[in-house]
Amino acid sequence: MRSAFHSLTALVAIFTSVAHAVHPVSIQGQDFIDTVTKKRFQIVGVDYQPGGQGGYVPQSGKDPLTDKEVCLRDAIMLQRLGVNTIRVYNVDPTFDHNDCASIFNAAGIYMIIDVNGPFSGESINRAEPWTSYHEGYLTRIFGVVENFKAYPNTLAFFAANEVMNDQSTAKINPQYIRAVQRDLKNYIKNNCDRTIPVGYSAADVREILEDTWAYMQCDHSDDQSSSDFFGLNSYSWCGGDATFESAGYNTLVDMFKDSAIPVFFSEYGCNEVKPRVFDEVAALYSDKMTSISGGLVYEYSQEDSDYGLAIINENGTVTLRTDYDNLQKQFNALDIAAITGANPSGTSNKAPACDADLITSGIFDTNFTIPAVCPNCADLIKNGIDNPRNGKLVTVNDTKAPKAVYGSSGVEVQGLELRLLSNDAANTPTNETTSPTGTSTGTGASTTESKKGAASKTTSGYALFAAVLFTLLTVL
Ligand SMILES: *[C@@H]1O[C@H](CO)[C@@H](O)[C@H](O)[C@H]1NC(C)=O
Ligand SMILES: *[C@@H]1O[C@H](CO)[C@@H](O)[C@H](O)[C@H]1NC(C)=O
Ligand SMILES: *[C@@H]1O[C@H](CO)[C@@H](O)[C@H](O)[C@H]1NC(C)=O
Ligand SMILES: *[C@@H]1O[C@H](CO)[C@@H](O)[C@H](O)[C@H]1NC(C)=O
């Protein structure tokens, strides 16, 4: 009887890990925190948009999170790489993302979702922002909130990406981005069960960077228009010869050390020196940069811009690049227990009140009059959009890799399977090498060892599950 009870407990524990979910993340001062453990959450992430902009084809029902086979294939490789977060740039608010969101959730991987799309009416038009801020646009972006709000692994929304990237765009757009943030935050407050952070992803244009951050975070009579966090697309660390100083990371730390909101790299990974060695990873998660909450490497799939960690072949198989191996090695070398087990920094800088004095470049917007809510939009914000498609987690039935994956030397990786994490955990690096042989710095023999080790661990989980189930059935 006693052992049956233990088996039942074990069964419940295993079952819970499948059915349950990662802990929602919220913001406390300068940090993201896990709402359950209250520990600091640092983003160890990769940007995910297979096919680039072409991966978003609304007319044929396709975006990066609609095909469960593709998501399973890639979630397995991202989980092995060691990431806990992806950023997805273009999604359609009317599509079903349940399978993909659930697969990433089961893998312990959070999602940061951009609410915009590349087509007309799907984002703020930086040349004439006032023409694009209207009911139709807000309906789209609120639809994205509706679609993703119930997934516990929805970490945050980007209200906009790199809208200000030079002198002229920096003059007229910031107040519109703040208007969009205000509307999104109020929408979430009125129509969601939990707070989901909203922020901006900035281009690393140094002449306007500090002003962008200052403008976005400052307090405008509590009207909700401030960013909850600040993402920086940072490509200044290039190759193995770069240093903390030469890459200007010291300047970034100085700039953001007193930030009232979390700051992280929403894209990083300069590709001027190839293959990339990703030495900046060690710097980013070191105690020199504790005011930065990690970052997302640009990007998972190889596209024309040549930033891929993996090549997606035409037959749906994947070939890892040396960049994947090198990044995995960097993630494996992190003291992940220290990074994920840290207490929040306790920083509670209050954002200064918005004021023209905060702006120092002389070329950035100093007008803090946030545009009034657009015509017919107030009711949407208060009562919600009509007929939203609301996502929800579903059971993950399949864990085996649906397609072959080849290591960087072309040898097929064996035993690929999604690991269903226990204890609602976020994914962490596993200290293993994925590409079978012949990586530039790899060690063939130990590689095979660790791969086998991981595979047998997963198998034993299932064996245990089967054994427990069998025991129960026998007892009952
Ligand atoms: C698992 O199977 C159920 C029932 O067929 C289905 O509704 C669900 O979408 C599947 N889950 C995934 C992640 O594909
Ligand atoms: C798929 O395509 C890749 C690249 O062309 C090739 O190396 C691989 O053998 C193909 N695999 C299958 C299963 O067809
Ligand atoms: C500031 O922006 C508001 C719109 O948000 C506009 O009505 C006003 O004219 C602007 N002020 C100046 C001085 O440009
Ligand atoms: C990862 O593996 C290396 C080499 O086998 C070992 O020195 C290191 O301690 C391991 N790290 C962790 C976190 O297990």
mmCIF file of N, CA and C in Angstrom, residues 148-252:
data_model
loop_
_atom_site.group_PDB
_atom_site.id
_atom_site.type_symbol
_atom_site.label_atom_id
_atom_site.label_comp_id
_atom_site.label_asym_id
_atom_site.label_seq_id
_atom_site.Cartn_x
_atom_site.Cartn_y
_atom_site.Cartn_z
ATOM 1 N N PHE A 148 -1.960 35.475 -27.090
ATOM 2 C CA PHE A 148 -0.834 34.948 -26.309
ATOM 3 C C PHE A 148 -0.986 35.112 -24.797
ATOM 4 N N LYS A 149 -2.037 35.805 -24.346
ATOM 5 C CA LYS A 149 -2.088 36.173 -22.925
ATOM 6 C C LYS A 149 -2.220 34.986 -21.981
ATOM 7 N N ALA A 150 -2.806 33.888 -22.444
ATOM 8 C CA ALA A 150 -3.046 32.766 -21.528
ATOM 9 C C ALA A 150 -1.870 31.793 -21.444
ATOM 10 N N TYR A 151 -0.883 31.970 -22.300
ATOM 11 C CA TYR A 151 0.275 31.077 -22.211
ATOM 12 C C TYR A 151 1.181 31.561 -21.076
ATOM 13 N N PRO A 152 1.474 30.697 -20.118
ATOM 14 C CA PRO A 152 2.310 31.150 -18.997
ATOM 15 C C PRO A 152 3.723 31.517 -19.446
ATOM 16 N N ASN A 153 4.133 30.952 -20.586
ATOM 17 C CA ASN A 153 5.490 31.247 -21.075
ATOM 18 C C ASN A 153 5.534 32.480 -21.977
ATOM 19 N N THR A 154 4.453 33.224 -22.056
ATOM 20 C CA THR A 154 4.541 34.539 -22.699
ATOM 21 C C THR A 154 5.222 35.467 -21.702
ATOM 22 N N LEU A 155 6.440 35.849 -22.033
ATOM 23 C CA LEU A 155 7.251 36.630 -21.095
ATOM 24 C C LEU A 155 6.949 38.121 -21.212
ATOM 25 N N ALA A 156 6.766 38.587 -22.450
ATOM 26 C CA ALA A 156 6.618 40.035 -22.657
ATOM 27 C C ALA A 156 6.191 40.300 -24.093
ATOM 28 N N PHE A 157 5.776 41.540 -24.323
ATOM 29 C CA PHE A 157 5.463 41.995 -25.682
ATOM 30 C C PHE A 157 6.376 43.166 -26.047
ATOM 31 N N PHE A 158 6.870 43.145 -27.276
ATOM 32 C CA PHE A 158 7.527 44.329 -27.810
ATOM 33 C C PHE A 158 6.477 45.170 -28.529
ATOM 34 N N ALA A 159 6.343 46.431 -28.082
ATOM 35 C CA ALA A 159 5.403 47.351 -28.718
ATOM 36 C C ALA A 159 5.955 47.841 -30.047
ATOM 37 N N ALA A 160 7.284 47.879 -30.170
ATOM 38 C CA ALA A 160 7.889 48.362 -31.413
ATOM 39 C C ALA A 160 9.361 47.982 -31.448
ATOM 40 N N ASN A 161 9.896 47.916 -32.658
ATOM 41 C CA ASN A 161 11.289 47.526 -32.871
ATOM 42 C C ASN A 161 11.983 48.546 -33.771
ATOM 43 N N GLU A 162 13.047 49.158 -33.293
ATOM 44 C CA GLU A 162 13.918 50.012 -34.110
ATOM 45 C C GLU A 162 13.164 51.039 -34.950
ATOM 46 N N VAL A 163 12.147 51.644 -34.362
ATOM 47 C CA VAL A 163 11.426 52.676 -35.114
ATOM 48 C C VAL A 163 12.294 53.934 -35.229
ATOM 49 N N MET A 164 12.986 54.273 -34.131
ATOM 50 C CA MET A 164 13.901 55.412 -34.178
ATOM 51 C C MET A 164 15.291 54.891 -34.516
ATOM 52 N N ASN A 165 15.798 55.289 -35.687
ATOM 53 C CA ASN A 165 17.143 54.829 -36.033
ATOM 54 C C ASN A 165 18.016 55.921 -36.626
ATOM 55 N N ASP A 166 17.521 57.136 -36.660
ATOM 56 C CA ASP A 166 18.351 58.261 -37.098
ATOM 57 C C ASP A 166 17.712 59.553 -36.597
ATOM 58 N N GLN A 167 18.307 60.653 -37.020
ATOM 59 C CA GLN A 167 17.875 61.952 -36.525
ATOM 60 C C GLN A 167 16.404 62.248 -36.832
ATOM 61 N N SER A 168 15.989 61.992 -38.080
ATOM 62 C CA SER A 168 14.626 62.404 -38.425
ATOM 63 C C SER A 168 13.583 61.506 -37.753
ATOM 64 N N THR A 169 13.848 60.204 -37.693
ATOM 65 C CA THR A 169 12.857 59.327 -37.053
ATOM 66 C C THR A 169 12.810 59.563 -35.541
ATOM 67 N N ALA A 170 13.919 60.041 -34.968
ATOM 68 C CA ALA A 170 13.973 60.268 -33.516
ATOM 69 C C ALA A 170 13.210 61.511 -33.099
ATOM 70 N N LYS A 171 12.865 62.339 -34.051
ATOM 71 C CA LYS A 171 12.153 63.588 -33.740
ATOM 72 C C LYS A 171 10.658 63.377 -33.571
ATOM 73 N N ILE A 172 10.093 62.472 -34.351
ATOM 74 C CA ILE A 172 8.627 62.434 -34.416
ATOM 75 C C ILE A 172 7.970 61.173 -33.859
ATOM 76 N N ASN A 173 8.743 60.103 -33.700
ATOM 77 C CA ASN A 173 8.106 58.827 -33.335
ATOM 78 C C ASN A 173 7.976 58.512 -31.848
ATOM 79 N N PRO A 174 8.908 58.974 -31.007
ATOM 80 C CA PRO A 174 8.878 58.490 -29.617
ATOM 81 C C PRO A 174 7.523 58.670 -28.935
ATOM 82 N N GLN A 175 6.858 59.785 -29.154
ATOM 83 C CA GLN A 175 5.580 59.981 -28.456
ATOM 84 C C GLN A 175 4.511 59.009 -28.961
ATOM 85 N N TYR A 176 4.618 58.573 -30.209
ATOM 86 C CA TYR A 176 3.668 57.565 -30.713
ATOM 87 C C TYR A 176 3.954 56.189 -30.124
ATOM 88 N N ILE A 177 5.254 55.873 -29.973
ATOM 89 C CA ILE A 177 5.572 54.582 -29.352
ATOM 90 C C ILE A 177 5.052 54.566 -27.915
ATOM 91 N N ARG A 178 5.181 55.697 -27.248
ATOM 92 C CA ARG A 178 4.649 55.751 -25.876
ATOM 93 C C ARG A 178 3.122 55.641 -25.875
ATOM 94 N N ALA A 179 2.484 56.199 -26.872
ATOM 95 C CA ALA A 179 1.017 56.069 -26.956
ATOM 96 C C ALA A 179 0.634 54.596 -27.129
ATOM 97 N N VAL A 180 1.364 53.895 -27.971
ATOM 98 C CA VAL A 180 1.066 52.477 -28.217
ATOM 99 C C VAL A 180 1.313 51.668 -26.942
ATOM 100 N N GLN A 181 2.409 51.987 -26.241
ATOM 101 C CA GLN A 181 2.685 51.285 -24.969
ATOM 102 C C GLN A 181 1.583 51.538 -23.948
ATOM 103 N N ARG A 182 1.150 52.777 -23.868
ATOM 104 C CA ARG A 182 0.065 53.134 -22.940
ATOM 105 C C ARG A 182 -1.182 52.293 -23.241
ATOM 106 N N ASP A 183 -1.521 52.215 -24.526
ATOM 107 C CA ASP A 183 -2.738 51.500 -24.903
ATOM 108 C C ASP A 183 -2.606 49.998 -24.642
ATOM 109 N N LEU A 184 -1.434 49.444 -24.959
ATOM 110 C CA LEU A 184 -1.207 48.015 -24.702
ATOM 111 C C LEU A 184 -1.276 47.716 -23.205
ATOM 112 N N LYS A 185 -0.625 48.565 -22.414
ATOM 113 C CA LYS A 185 -0.591 48.305 -20.965
ATOM 114 C C LYS A 185 -1.983 48.433 -20.354
ATOM 115 N N ASN A 186 -2.750 49.409 -20.812
ATOM 116 C CA ASN A 186 -4.113 49.536 -20.296
ATOM 117 C C ASN A 186 -4.985 48.387 -20.780
ATOM 118 N N TYR A 187 -4.759 47.949 -22.021
ATOM 119 C CA TYR A 187 -5.517 46.806 -22.538
ATOM 120 C C TYR A 187 -5.260 45.572 -21.660
ATOM 121 N N ILE A 188 -3.987 45.354 -21.367
ATOM 122 C CA ILE A 188 -3.613 44.187 -20.554
ATOM 123 C C ILE A 188 -4.225 44.302 -19.164
ATOM 124 N N LYS A 189 -4.168 45.499 -18.605
ATOM 125 C CA LYS A 189 -4.728 45.713 -17.265
ATOM 126 C C LYS A 189 -6.235 45.404 -17.257
ATOM 127 N N ASN A 190 -6.922 45.802 -18.296
ATOM 128 C CA ASN A 190 -8.382 45.624 -18.322
ATOM 129 C C ASN A 190 -8.827 44.246 -18.796
ATOM 130 N N ASN A 191 -7.988 43.558 -19.554
ATOM 131 C CA ASN A 191 -8.470 42.354 -20.247
ATOM 132 C C ASN A 191 -7.644 41.097 -20.014
ATOM 133 N N CYS A 192 -6.628 41.150 -19.150
ATOM 134 C CA CYS A 192 -5.805 39.957 -18.908
ATOM 135 C C CYS A 192 -5.782 39.630 -17.414
ATOM 136 N N ASP A 193 -5.572 38.340 -17.120
ATOM 137 C CA ASP A 193 -5.541 37.894 -15.727
ATOM 138 C C ASP A 193 -4.240 38.226 -15.026
ATOM 139 N N ARG A 194 -3.194 38.477 -15.811
ATOM 140 C CA ARG A 194 -1.928 38.815 -15.165
ATOM 141 C C ARG A 194 -1.271 39.943 -15.936
ATOM 142 N N THR A 195 -0.327 40.585 -15.293
ATOM 143 C CA THR A 195 0.412 41.649 -15.958
ATOM 144 C C THR A 195 1.440 41.020 -16.887
ATOM 145 N N ILE A 196 1.457 41.454 -18.133
ATOM 146 C CA ILE A 196 2.495 41.000 -19.059
ATOM 147 C C ILE A 196 3.257 42.253 -19.476
ATOM 148 N N PRO A 197 4.581 42.263 -19.244
ATOM 149 C CA PRO A 197 5.353 43.487 -19.496
ATOM 150 C C PRO A 197 5.380 43.889 -20.977
ATOM 151 N N VAL A 198 5.470 45.193 -21.194
ATOM 152 C CA VAL A 198 5.483 45.772 -22.540
ATOM 153 C C VAL A 198 6.693 46.700 -22.657
ATOM 154 N N GLY A 199 7.442 46.579 -23.733
ATOM 155 C CA GLY A 199 8.614 47.450 -23.884
ATOM 156 C C GLY A 199 9.001 47.700 -25.322
ATOM 157 N N TYR A 200 10.152 48.335 -25.475
ATOM 158 C CA TYR A 200 10.637 48.768 -26.789
ATOM 159 C C TYR A 200 11.984 48.116 -27.070
ATOM 160 N N SER A 201 12.224 47.810 -28.352
ATOM 161 C CA SER A 201 13.500 47.225 -28.773
ATOM 162 C C SER A 201 14.235 48.246 -29.635
ATOM 163 N N ALA A 202 15.366 48.737 -29.141
ATOM 164 C CA ALA A 202 16.054 49.875 -29.751
ATOM 165 C C ALA A 202 17.224 49.456 -30.633
ATOM 166 N N ALA A 203 17.402 50.190 -31.713
ATOM 167 C CA ALA A 203 18.607 50.026 -32.530
ATOM 168 C C ALA A 203 19.788 50.613 -31.763
ATOM 169 N N ASP A 204 20.964 50.014 -31.946
ATOM 170 C CA ASP A 204 22.152 50.540 -31.273
ATOM 171 C C ASP A 204 22.737 51.690 -32.093
ATOM 172 N N VAL A 205 22.012 52.796 -32.119
ATOM 173 C CA VAL A 205 22.524 54.005 -32.763
ATOM 174 C C VAL A 205 22.978 54.878 -31.614
ATOM 175 N N ARG A 206 24.309 54.890 -31.390
ATOM 176 C CA ARG A 206 24.798 55.448 -30.123
ATOM 177 C C ARG A 206 24.407 56.908 -29.912
ATOM 178 N N GLU A 207 24.267 57.678 -30.993
ATOM 179 C CA GLU A 207 23.963 59.102 -30.772
ATOM 180 C C GLU A 207 22.560 59.319 -30.198
ATOM 181 N N ILE A 208 21.680 58.327 -30.373
ATOM 182 C CA ILE A 208 20.338 58.523 -29.792
ATOM 183 C C ILE A 208 19.985 57.470 -28.746
ATOM 184 N N LEU A 209 20.905 56.565 -28.456
ATOM 185 C CA LEU A 209 20.560 55.434 -27.580
ATOM 186 C C LEU A 209 20.156 55.878 -26.179
ATOM 187 N N GLU A 210 20.975 56.712 -25.558
ATOM 188 C CA GLU A 210 20.684 57.092 -24.185
ATOM 189 C C GLU A 210 19.389 57.907 -24.116
ATOM 190 N N ASP A 211 19.191 58.751 -25.114
ATOM 191 C CA ASP A 211 17.953 59.532 -25.149
ATOM 192 C C ASP A 211 16.733 58.628 -25.337
ATOM 193 N N THR A 212 16.886 57.612 -26.169
ATOM 194 C CA THR A 212 15.762 56.699 -26.395
ATOM 195 C C THR A 212 15.343 56.042 -25.084
ATOM 196 N N TRP A 213 16.350 55.543 -24.373
ATOM 197 C CA TRP A 213 16.063 54.892 -23.079
ATOM 198 C C TRP A 213 15.447 55.884 -22.089
ATOM 199 N N ALA A 214 16.029 57.087 -22.037
ATOM 200 C CA ALA A 214 15.534 58.093 -21.089
ATOM 201 C C ALA A 214 14.086 58.476 -21.423
ATOM 202 N N TYR A 215 13.824 58.647 -22.715
ATOM 203 C CA TYR A 215 12.470 59.023 -23.131
ATOM 204 C C TYR A 215 11.473 57.896 -22.823
ATOM 205 N N MET A 216 11.889 56.657 -23.070
ATOM 206 C CA MET A 216 10.960 55.531 -22.923
ATOM 207 C C MET A 216 10.654 55.192 -21.472
ATOM 208 N N GLN A 217 11.613 55.377 -20.581
ATOM 209 C CA GLN A 217 11.369 54.934 -19.201
ATOM 210 C C GLN A 217 10.793 56.025 -18.298
ATOM 211 N N CYS A 218 10.895 57.290 -18.694
ATOM 212 C CA CYS A 218 10.524 58.350 -17.754
ATOM 213 C C CYS A 218 9.031 58.316 -17.425
ATOM 214 N N ASP A 219 8.708 58.915 -16.302
ATOM 215 C CA ASP A 219 7.336 58.855 -15.803
ATOM 216 C C ASP A 219 6.539 60.059 -16.291
ATOM 217 N N HIS A 220 5.448 59.784 -16.980
ATOM 218 C CA HIS A 220 4.610 60.844 -17.512
ATOM 219 C C HIS A 220 3.284 60.810 -16.764
ATOM 220 N N SER A 221 3.246 61.442 -15.631
ATOM 221 C CA SER A 221 2.069 61.487 -14.760
ATOM 222 C C SER A 221 1.340 60.147 -14.688
ATOM 223 N N ASP A 222 2.106 59.092 -14.520
ATOM 224 C CA ASP A 222 1.502 57.767 -14.342
ATOM 225 C C ASP A 222 0.479 57.411 -15.407
ATOM 226 N N ASP A 223 0.709 57.828 -16.638
ATOM 227 C CA ASP A 223 -0.300 57.540 -17.670
ATOM 228 C C ASP A 223 -0.097 56.164 -18.314
ATOM 229 N N GLN A 224 0.823 55.349 -17.773
ATOM 230 C CA GLN A 224 1.075 53.981 -18.276
ATOM 231 C C GLN A 224 1.854 53.964 -19.596
ATOM 232 N N SER A 225 2.309 55.095 -20.081
ATOM 233 C CA SER A 225 2.943 55.084 -21.408
ATOM 234 C C SER A 225 4.422 54.711 -21.360
ATOM 235 N N SER A 226 5.001 54.598 -20.165
ATOM 236 C CA SER A 226 6.435 54.265 -20.086
ATOM 237 C C SER A 226 6.671 52.800 -20.433
ATOM 238 N N SER A 227 7.891 52.494 -20.887
ATOM 239 C CA SER A 227 8.275 51.111 -21.143
ATOM 240 C C SER A 227 8.437 50.376 -19.821
ATOM 241 N N ASP A 228 8.032 49.117 -19.792
ATOM 242 C CA ASP A 228 8.289 48.283 -18.616
ATOM 243 C C ASP A 228 9.715 47.741 -18.634
ATOM 244 N N PHE A 229 10.317 47.679 -19.821
ATOM 245 C CA PHE A 229 11.701 47.186 -19.953
ATOM 246 C C PHE A 229 12.266 47.776 -21.240
ATOM 247 N N PHE A 230 13.579 47.666 -21.413
ATOM 248 C CA PHE A 230 14.229 48.262 -22.575
ATOM 249 C C PHE A 230 15.128 47.214 -23.239
ATOM 250 N N GLY A 231 14.834 46.895 -24.501
ATOM 251 C CA GLY A 231 15.661 45.957 -25.261
ATOM 252 C C GLY A 231 16.610 46.730 -26.154
ATOM 253 N N LEU A 232 17.840 46.268 -26.221
ATOM 254 C CA LEU A 232 18.838 46.923 -27.078
ATOM 255 C C LEU A 232 19.372 45.902 -28.078
ATOM 256 N N ASN A 233 19.287 46.240 -29.358
ATOM 257 C CA ASN A 233 19.864 45.376 -30.388
ATOM 258 C C ASN A 233 21.337 45.764 -30.526
ATOM 259 N N SER A 234 22.217 44.918 -30.007
ATOM 260 C CA SER A 234 23.605 45.322 -29.773
ATOM 261 C C SER A 234 24.577 44.438 -30.566
ATOM 262 N N TYR A 235 25.295 45.061 -31.464
ATOM 263 C CA TYR A 235 26.211 44.289 -32.323
ATOM 264 C C TYR A 235 27.643 44.807 -32.228
ATOM 265 N N SER A 236 28.008 45.366 -31.092
ATOM 266 C CA SER A 236 29.316 46.032 -31.023
ATOM 267 C C SER A 236 30.469 45.102 -30.651
ATOM 268 N N TRP A 237 30.188 43.895 -30.188
ATOM 269 C CA TRP A 237 31.267 42.965 -29.822
ATOM 270 C C TRP A 237 31.500 42.036 -31.015
ATOM 271 N N CYS A 238 32.608 42.239 -31.723
ATOM 272 C CA CYS A 238 32.860 41.474 -32.944
ATOM 273 C C CYS A 238 34.132 40.653 -32.831
ATOM 274 N N GLY A 239 33.966 39.333 -32.765
ATOM 275 C CA GLY A 239 35.098 38.435 -32.871
ATOM 276 C C GLY A 239 35.892 38.255 -31.591
ATOM 277 N N GLY A 240 36.860 37.346 -31.666
ATOM 278 C CA GLY A 240 37.630 36.920 -30.502
ATOM 279 C C GLY A 240 38.592 37.968 -29.967
ATOM 280 N N ASP A 241 38.861 39.012 -30.739
ATOM 281 C CA ASP A 241 39.812 40.027 -30.259
ATOM 282 C C ASP A 241 39.129 41.145 -29.489
ATOM 283 N N ALA A 242 37.802 41.170 -29.542
ATOM 284 C CA ALA A 242 37.082 42.259 -28.868
ATOM 285 C C ALA A 242 37.188 42.102 -27.352
ATOM 286 N N THR A 243 37.062 43.203 -26.654
ATOM 287 C CA THR A 243 37.086 43.176 -25.191
ATOM 288 C C THR A 243 35.896 43.978 -24.667
ATOM 289 N N PHE A 244 35.696 43.861 -23.379
ATOM 290 C CA PHE A 244 34.657 44.612 -22.680
ATOM 291 C C PHE A 244 34.744 46.098 -23.042
ATOM 292 N N GLU A 245 35.974 46.609 -23.085
ATOM 293 C CA GLU A 245 36.163 48.033 -23.378
ATOM 294 C C GLU A 245 36.033 48.312 -24.880
ATOM 295 N N SER A 246 36.705 47.509 -25.704
ATOM 296 C CA SER A 246 36.688 47.817 -27.145
ATOM 297 C C SER A 246 35.275 47.682 -27.719
ATOM 298 N N ALA A 247 34.480 46.794 -27.133
ATOM 299 C CA ALA A 247 33.103 46.634 -27.622
ATOM 300 C C ALA A 247 32.176 47.704 -27.047
ATOM 301 N N GLY A 248 32.704 48.507 -26.130
ATOM 302 C CA GLY A 248 31.865 49.561 -25.547
ATOM 303 C C GLY A 248 30.873 49.043 -24.518
ATOM 304 N N TYR A 249 31.084 47.822 -24.028
ATOM 305 C CA TYR A 249 30.177 47.307 -23.000
ATOM 306 C C TYR A 249 30.293 48.132 -21.722
ATOM 307 N N ASN A 250 31.504 48.666 -21.469
ATOM 308 C CA ASN A 250 31.661 49.515 -20.285
ATOM 309 C C ASN A 250 30.746 50.741 -20.367
ATOM 310 N N THR A 251 30.647 51.318 -21.568
ATOM 311 C CA THR A 251 29.766 52.480 -21.759
ATOM 312 C C THR A 251 28.304 52.095 -21.504
ATOM 313 N N LEU A 252 27.929 50.911 -21.997
ATOM 314 C CA LEU A 252 26.546 50.468 -21.796
ATOM 315 C C LEU A 252 26.241 50.286 -20.314
#
